[in-house]
Amino acid sequence: MKLYELAQNYAELLEIAEEIESDALVDTLEALQDAIEDKAENIAKLIKNLEADARIIKEEEQRLAERRRAIEAKVDKLKMYLQEQLETAGLQKVKRPTITVSIQANPPSVDVIDETAIPIDFLIPQPAKVDKKSILERLKKGESVPGVALKQTKGVRIR
């Protein structure tokens, strides 16, 4: 039987338990409660395993991202080194049977030197963001903040 079925049966039996007092009903409720607790334990163990898997994957993602950034940095350094050496030698192009290397101009880009001197026409307005941490601190202190309410939710904790 699935957990939701057990929980539903348990709730239904609790409703009629007030009307009927019998040892069989008490035994049935205890058996259902044990079954629910077993299912809850198994689901909690599965959650723990999945959380561990997710944590390992996240750590691996971070490790791979660091490795990728290191490789990209190495590529950039090698490109700069190659360009410097070709320019020093006065070569714009090296053509070999398997590869061609050339120095070419990149598309023009903007280099911002003094942001305060830029006319307002070129500034992009940013939408205001709500500072939820500050609001939460004030609400916890008992202060009133218009437009918000303190919300208390429930969640499953597995230890």
PDB file of C-alpha atoms in Angstrom:
ATOM      1  CA  MET A   1       0.000   0.000   0.000  1.00  0.00           C
ATOM      2  CA  LYS A   2       1.237   3.493  -0.825  1.00  0.00           C
ATOM      3  CA  LEU A   3       1.874   6.142   1.844  1.00  0.00           C
ATOM      4  CA  TYR A   4      -0.977   8.368   0.706  1.00  0.00           C
ATOM      5  CA  GLU A   5      -3.366   5.384   0.864  1.00  0.00           C
ATOM      6  CA  LEU A   6      -2.187   4.491   4.354  1.00  0.00           C
ATOM      7  CA  ALA A   7      -2.541   8.095   5.521  1.00  0.00           C
ATOM      8  CA  GLN A   8      -6.034   8.357   4.041  1.00  0.00           C
ATOM      9  CA  ASN A   9      -7.134   5.065   5.650  1.00  0.00           C
ATOM     10  CA  TYR A  10      -5.676   6.150   8.987  1.00  0.00           C
ATOM     11  CA  ALA A  11      -7.544   9.482   8.850  1.00  0.00           C
ATOM     12  CA  GLU A  12     -10.809   7.720   7.937  1.00  0.00           C
ATOM     13  CA  LEU A  13     -10.418   5.239  10.760  1.00  0.00           C
ATOM     14  CA  LEU A  14      -9.695   8.062  13.213  1.00  0.00           C
ATOM     15  CA  GLU A  15     -12.997   9.686  12.222  1.00  0.00           C
ATOM     16  CA  ILE A  16     -15.008   6.560  12.971  1.00  0.00           C
ATOM     17  CA  ALA A  17     -12.879   5.659  16.008  1.00  0.00           C
ATOM     18  CA  GLU A  18     -14.719   8.294  18.047  1.00  0.00           C
ATOM     19  CA  GLU A  19     -17.977   6.449  17.395  1.00  0.00           C
ATOM     20  CA  ILE A  20     -16.686   2.904  17.805  1.00  0.00           C
ATOM     21  CA  GLU A  21     -14.479   1.753  20.660  1.00  0.00           C
ATOM     22  CA  SER A  22     -13.060  -1.686  20.015  1.00  0.00           C
ATOM     23  CA  ASP A  23      -9.776  -3.481  20.399  1.00  0.00           C
ATOM     24  CA  ALA A  24      -9.790  -4.448  16.713  1.00  0.00           C
ATOM     25  CA  LEU A  25     -10.041  -0.779  15.711  1.00  0.00           C
ATOM     26  CA  VAL A  26      -7.184   0.179  18.053  1.00  0.00           C
ATOM     27  CA  ASP A  27      -5.070  -2.678  16.668  1.00  0.00           C
ATOM     28  CA  THR A  28      -5.849  -1.608  13.104  1.00  0.00           C
ATOM     29  CA  LEU A  29      -4.922   2.018  13.876  1.00  0.00           C
ATOM     30  CA  GLU A  30      -1.643   0.906  15.462  1.00  0.00           C
ATOM     31  CA  ALA A  31      -0.840  -1.313  12.479  1.00  0.00           C
ATOM     32  CA  LEU A  32      -1.595   1.527  10.062  1.00  0.00           C
ATOM     33  CA  GLN A  33       0.512   3.938  12.116  1.00  0.00           C
ATOM     34  CA  ASP A  34       3.425   1.461  12.074  1.00  0.00           C
ATOM     35  CA  ALA A  35       3.068   1.063   8.304  1.00  0.00           C
ATOM     36  CA  ILE A  36       2.974   4.854   7.844  1.00  0.00           C
ATOM     37  CA  GLU A  37       6.072   5.261  10.021  1.00  0.00           C
ATOM     38  CA  ASP A  38       7.903   2.559   8.020  1.00  0.00           C
ATOM     39  CA  LYS A  39       7.004   4.269   4.733  1.00  0.00           C
ATOM     40  CA  ALA A  40       8.013   7.674   6.142  1.00  0.00           C
ATOM     41  CA  GLU A  41      11.354   6.246   7.283  1.00  0.00           C
ATOM     42  CA  ASN A  42      12.026   4.734   3.855  1.00  0.00           C
ATOM     43  CA  ILE A  43      11.089   7.950   2.048  1.00  0.00           C
ATOM     44  CA  ALA A  44      13.302   9.956   4.437  1.00  0.00           C
ATOM     45  CA  LYS A  45      16.218   7.605   3.715  1.00  0.00           C
ATOM     46  CA  LEU A  46      15.632   8.010  -0.030  1.00  0.00           C
ATOM     47  CA  ILE A  47      15.595  11.801   0.406  1.00  0.00           C
ATOM     48  CA  LYS A  48      18.910  11.628   2.316  1.00  0.00           C
ATOM     49  CA  ASN A  49      20.472   9.564  -0.491  1.00  0.00           C
ATOM     50  CA  LEU A  50      19.192  11.929  -3.183  1.00  0.00           C
ATOM     51  CA  GLU A  51      20.444  14.965  -1.234  1.00  0.00           C
ATOM     52  CA  ALA A  52      23.869  13.326  -0.958  1.00  0.00           C
ATOM     53  CA  ASP A  53      23.865  12.631  -4.709  1.00  0.00           C
ATOM     54  CA  ALA A  54      22.873  16.235  -5.437  1.00  0.00           C
ATOM     55  CA  ARG A  55      25.619  17.535  -3.123  1.00  0.00           C
ATOM     56  CA  ILE A  56      28.245  15.373  -4.849  1.00  0.00           C
ATOM     57  CA  ILE A  57      27.051  16.506  -8.284  1.00  0.00           C
ATOM     58  CA  LYS A  58      27.155  20.159  -7.187  1.00  0.00           C
ATOM     59  CA  GLU A  59      30.711  19.750  -5.886  1.00  0.00           C
ATOM     60  CA  GLU A  60      31.707  18.085  -9.148  1.00  0.00           C
ATOM     61  CA  GLU A  61      30.087  20.919 -11.126  1.00  0.00           C
ATOM     62  CA  GLN A  62      32.119  23.425  -9.107  1.00  0.00           C
ATOM     63  CA  ARG A  63      35.311  21.427  -9.611  1.00  0.00           C
ATOM     64  CA  LEU A  64      34.696  21.189 -13.350  1.00  0.00           C
ATOM     65  CA  ALA A  65      33.834  24.909 -13.577  1.00  0.00           C
ATOM     66  CA  GLU A  66      37.123  25.751 -11.837  1.00  0.00           C
ATOM     67  CA  ARG A  67      38.978  23.446 -14.202  1.00  0.00           C
ATOM     68  CA  ARG A  68      37.233  25.024 -17.207  1.00  0.00           C
ATOM     69  CA  ARG A  69      38.141  28.526 -16.015  1.00  0.00           C
ATOM     70  CA  ALA A  70      41.779  27.458 -15.538  1.00  0.00           C
ATOM     71  CA  ILE A  71      41.904  26.003 -19.061  1.00  0.00           C
ATOM     72  CA  GLU A  72      40.259  29.124 -20.525  1.00  0.00           C
ATOM     73  CA  ALA A  73      42.795  31.314 -18.707  1.00  0.00           C
ATOM     74  CA  LYS A  74      45.619  29.180 -20.092  1.00  0.00           C
ATOM     75  CA  VAL A  75      44.186  29.530 -23.622  1.00  0.00           C
ATOM     76  CA  ASP A  76      43.993  33.323 -23.211  1.00  0.00           C
ATOM     77  CA  LYS A  77      47.608  33.486 -21.979  1.00  0.00           C
ATOM     78  CA  LEU A  78      48.809  31.301 -24.841  1.00  0.00           C
ATOM     79  CA  LYS A  79      46.953  33.467 -27.379  1.00  0.00           C
ATOM     80  CA  MET A  80      48.495  36.624 -25.912  1.00  0.00           C
ATOM     81  CA  TYR A  81      51.944  34.993 -25.947  1.00  0.00           C
ATOM     82  CA  LEU A  82      51.509  33.863 -29.562  1.00  0.00           C
ATOM     83  CA  GLN A  83      50.294  37.301 -30.656  1.00  0.00           C
ATOM     84  CA  GLU A  84      53.187  39.076 -28.881  1.00  0.00           C
ATOM     85  CA  GLN A  85      55.756  36.791 -30.448  1.00  0.00           C
ATOM     86  CA  LEU A  86      54.288  37.042 -33.950  1.00  0.00           C
ATOM     87  CA  GLU A  87      54.159  40.847 -33.666  1.00  0.00           C
ATOM     88  CA  THR A  88      57.752  40.903 -32.376  1.00  0.00           C
ATOM     89  CA  ALA A  89      58.799  38.835 -35.374  1.00  0.00           C
ATOM     90  CA  GLY A  90      56.800  41.100 -37.703  1.00  0.00           C
ATOM     91  CA  LEU A  91      54.555  38.286 -38.910  1.00  0.00           C
ATOM     92  CA  GLN A  92      50.821  38.838 -39.522  1.00  0.00           C
ATOM     93  CA  LYS A  93      50.130  35.327 -40.731  1.00  0.00           C
ATOM     94  CA  VAL A  94      51.631  31.864 -40.361  1.00  0.00           C
ATOM     95  CA  LYS A  95      50.297  29.308 -42.811  1.00  0.00           C
ATOM     96  CA  ARG A  96      51.130  25.655 -42.329  1.00  0.00           C
ATOM     97  CA  PRO A  97      49.627  22.541 -43.938  1.00  0.00           C
ATOM     98  CA  THR A  98      47.478  21.758 -40.879  1.00  0.00           C
ATOM     99  CA  ILE A  99      46.729  25.193 -39.409  1.00  0.00           C
ATOM    100  CA  THR A 100      46.792  28.901 -40.157  1.00  0.00           C
ATOM    101  CA  VAL A 101      47.460  31.545 -37.500  1.00  0.00           C
ATOM    102  CA  SER A 102      46.837  35.209 -38.234  1.00  0.00           C
ATOM    103  CA  ILE A 103      46.603  38.457 -36.322  1.00  0.00           C
ATOM    104  CA  GLN A 104      43.517  40.468 -37.142  1.00  0.00           C
ATOM    105  CA  ALA A 105      41.688  43.464 -35.692  1.00  0.00           C
ATOM    106  CA  ASN A 106      38.801  42.705 -33.348  1.00  0.00           C
ATOM    107  CA  PRO A 107      35.493  44.577 -33.684  1.00  0.00           C
ATOM    108  CA  PRO A 108      35.515  47.977 -31.945  1.00  0.00           C
ATOM    109  CA  SER A 109      34.310  48.071 -28.329  1.00  0.00           C
ATOM    110  CA  VAL A 110      33.646  50.751 -25.709  1.00  0.00           C
ATOM    111  CA  ASP A 111      36.119  51.308 -22.886  1.00  0.00           C
ATOM    112  CA  VAL A 112      34.448  53.210 -20.009  1.00  0.00           C
ATOM    113  CA  ILE A 113      37.001  55.522 -18.418  1.00  0.00           C
ATOM    114  CA  ASP A 114      34.766  57.702 -16.198  1.00  0.00           C
ATOM    115  CA  GLU A 115      31.215  56.475 -15.668  1.00  0.00           C
ATOM    116  CA  THR A 116      30.135  59.744 -13.997  1.00  0.00           C
ATOM    117  CA  ALA A 117      30.952  61.751 -17.152  1.00  0.00           C
ATOM    118  CA  ILE A 118      28.647  59.676 -19.376  1.00  0.00           C
ATOM    119  CA  PRO A 119      25.445  61.563 -20.404  1.00  0.00           C
ATOM    120  CA  ILE A 120      22.218  60.270 -18.841  1.00  0.00           C
ATOM    121  CA  ASP A 121      20.923  59.292 -22.303  1.00  0.00           C
ATOM    122  CA  PHE A 122      23.339  56.360 -22.246  1.00  0.00           C
ATOM    123  CA  LEU A 123      22.438  55.068 -18.787  1.00  0.00           C
ATOM    124  CA  ILE A 124      19.997  52.194 -18.460  1.00  0.00           C
ATOM    125  CA  PRO A 125      17.630  52.617 -15.511  1.00  0.00           C
ATOM    126  CA  GLN A 126      17.549  49.632 -13.198  1.00  0.00           C
ATOM    127  CA  PRO A 127      14.321  48.520 -11.490  1.00  0.00           C
ATOM    128  CA  ALA A 128      14.280  48.760  -7.709  1.00  0.00           C
ATOM    129  CA  LYS A 129      14.703  45.472  -5.838  1.00  0.00           C
ATOM    130  CA  VAL A 130      13.044  44.558  -2.546  1.00  0.00           C
ATOM    131  CA  ASP A 131      15.515  44.017   0.321  1.00  0.00           C
ATOM    132  CA  LYS A 132      13.771  41.044   1.938  1.00  0.00           C
ATOM    133  CA  LYS A 133      16.512  40.496   4.540  1.00  0.00           C
ATOM    134  CA  SER A 134      16.108  43.994   5.966  1.00  0.00           C
ATOM    135  CA  ILE A 135      12.333  43.675   5.949  1.00  0.00           C
ATOM    136  CA  LEU A 136      12.534  40.327   7.759  1.00  0.00           C
ATOM    137  CA  GLU A 137      14.837  41.798  10.428  1.00  0.00           C
ATOM    138  CA  ARG A 138      12.409  44.658  11.063  1.00  0.00           C
ATOM    139  CA  LEU A 139       9.370  42.380  11.169  1.00  0.00           C
ATOM    140  CA  LYS A 140      11.143  40.096  13.653  1.00  0.00           C
ATOM    141  CA  LYS A 141      11.790  43.155  15.839  1.00  0.00           C
ATOM    142  CA  GLY A 142       8.059  43.826  15.830  1.00  0.00           C
ATOM    143  CA  GLU A 143       8.149  46.790  13.470  1.00  0.00           C
ATOM    144  CA  SER A 144       5.473  47.286  10.846  1.00  0.00           C
ATOM    145  CA  VAL A 145       6.407  47.439   7.157  1.00  0.00           C
ATOM    146  CA  PRO A 146       3.593  48.384   4.727  1.00  0.00           C
ATOM    147  CA  GLY A 147       2.950  45.999   1.873  1.00  0.00           C
ATOM    148  CA  VAL A 148       4.417  42.885   3.500  1.00  0.00           C
ATOM    149  CA  ALA A 149       3.486  40.259   6.051  1.00  0.00           C
ATOM    150  CA  LEU A 150       5.571  37.831   8.057  1.00  0.00           C
ATOM    151  CA  LYS A 151       4.945  34.318   6.737  1.00  0.00           C
ATOM    152  CA  GLN A 152       5.700  31.111   8.627  1.00  0.00           C
ATOM    153  CA  THR A 153       5.690  27.950   6.528  1.00  0.00           C
ATOM    154  CA  LYS A 154       6.295  24.318   7.424  1.00  0.00           C
ATOM    155  CA  GLY A 155       8.742  21.895   5.912  1.00  0.00           C
ATOM    156  CA  VAL A 156      10.105  18.411   6.454  1.00  0.00           C
ATOM    157  CA  ARG A 157      13.390  18.135   8.377  1.00  0.00           C
ATOM    158  CA  ILE A 158      15.278  14.866   8.228  1.00  0.00           C
ATOM    159  CA  ARG A 159      18.104  14.183  10.671  1.00  0.00           C
TER     160      ARG A 159
END
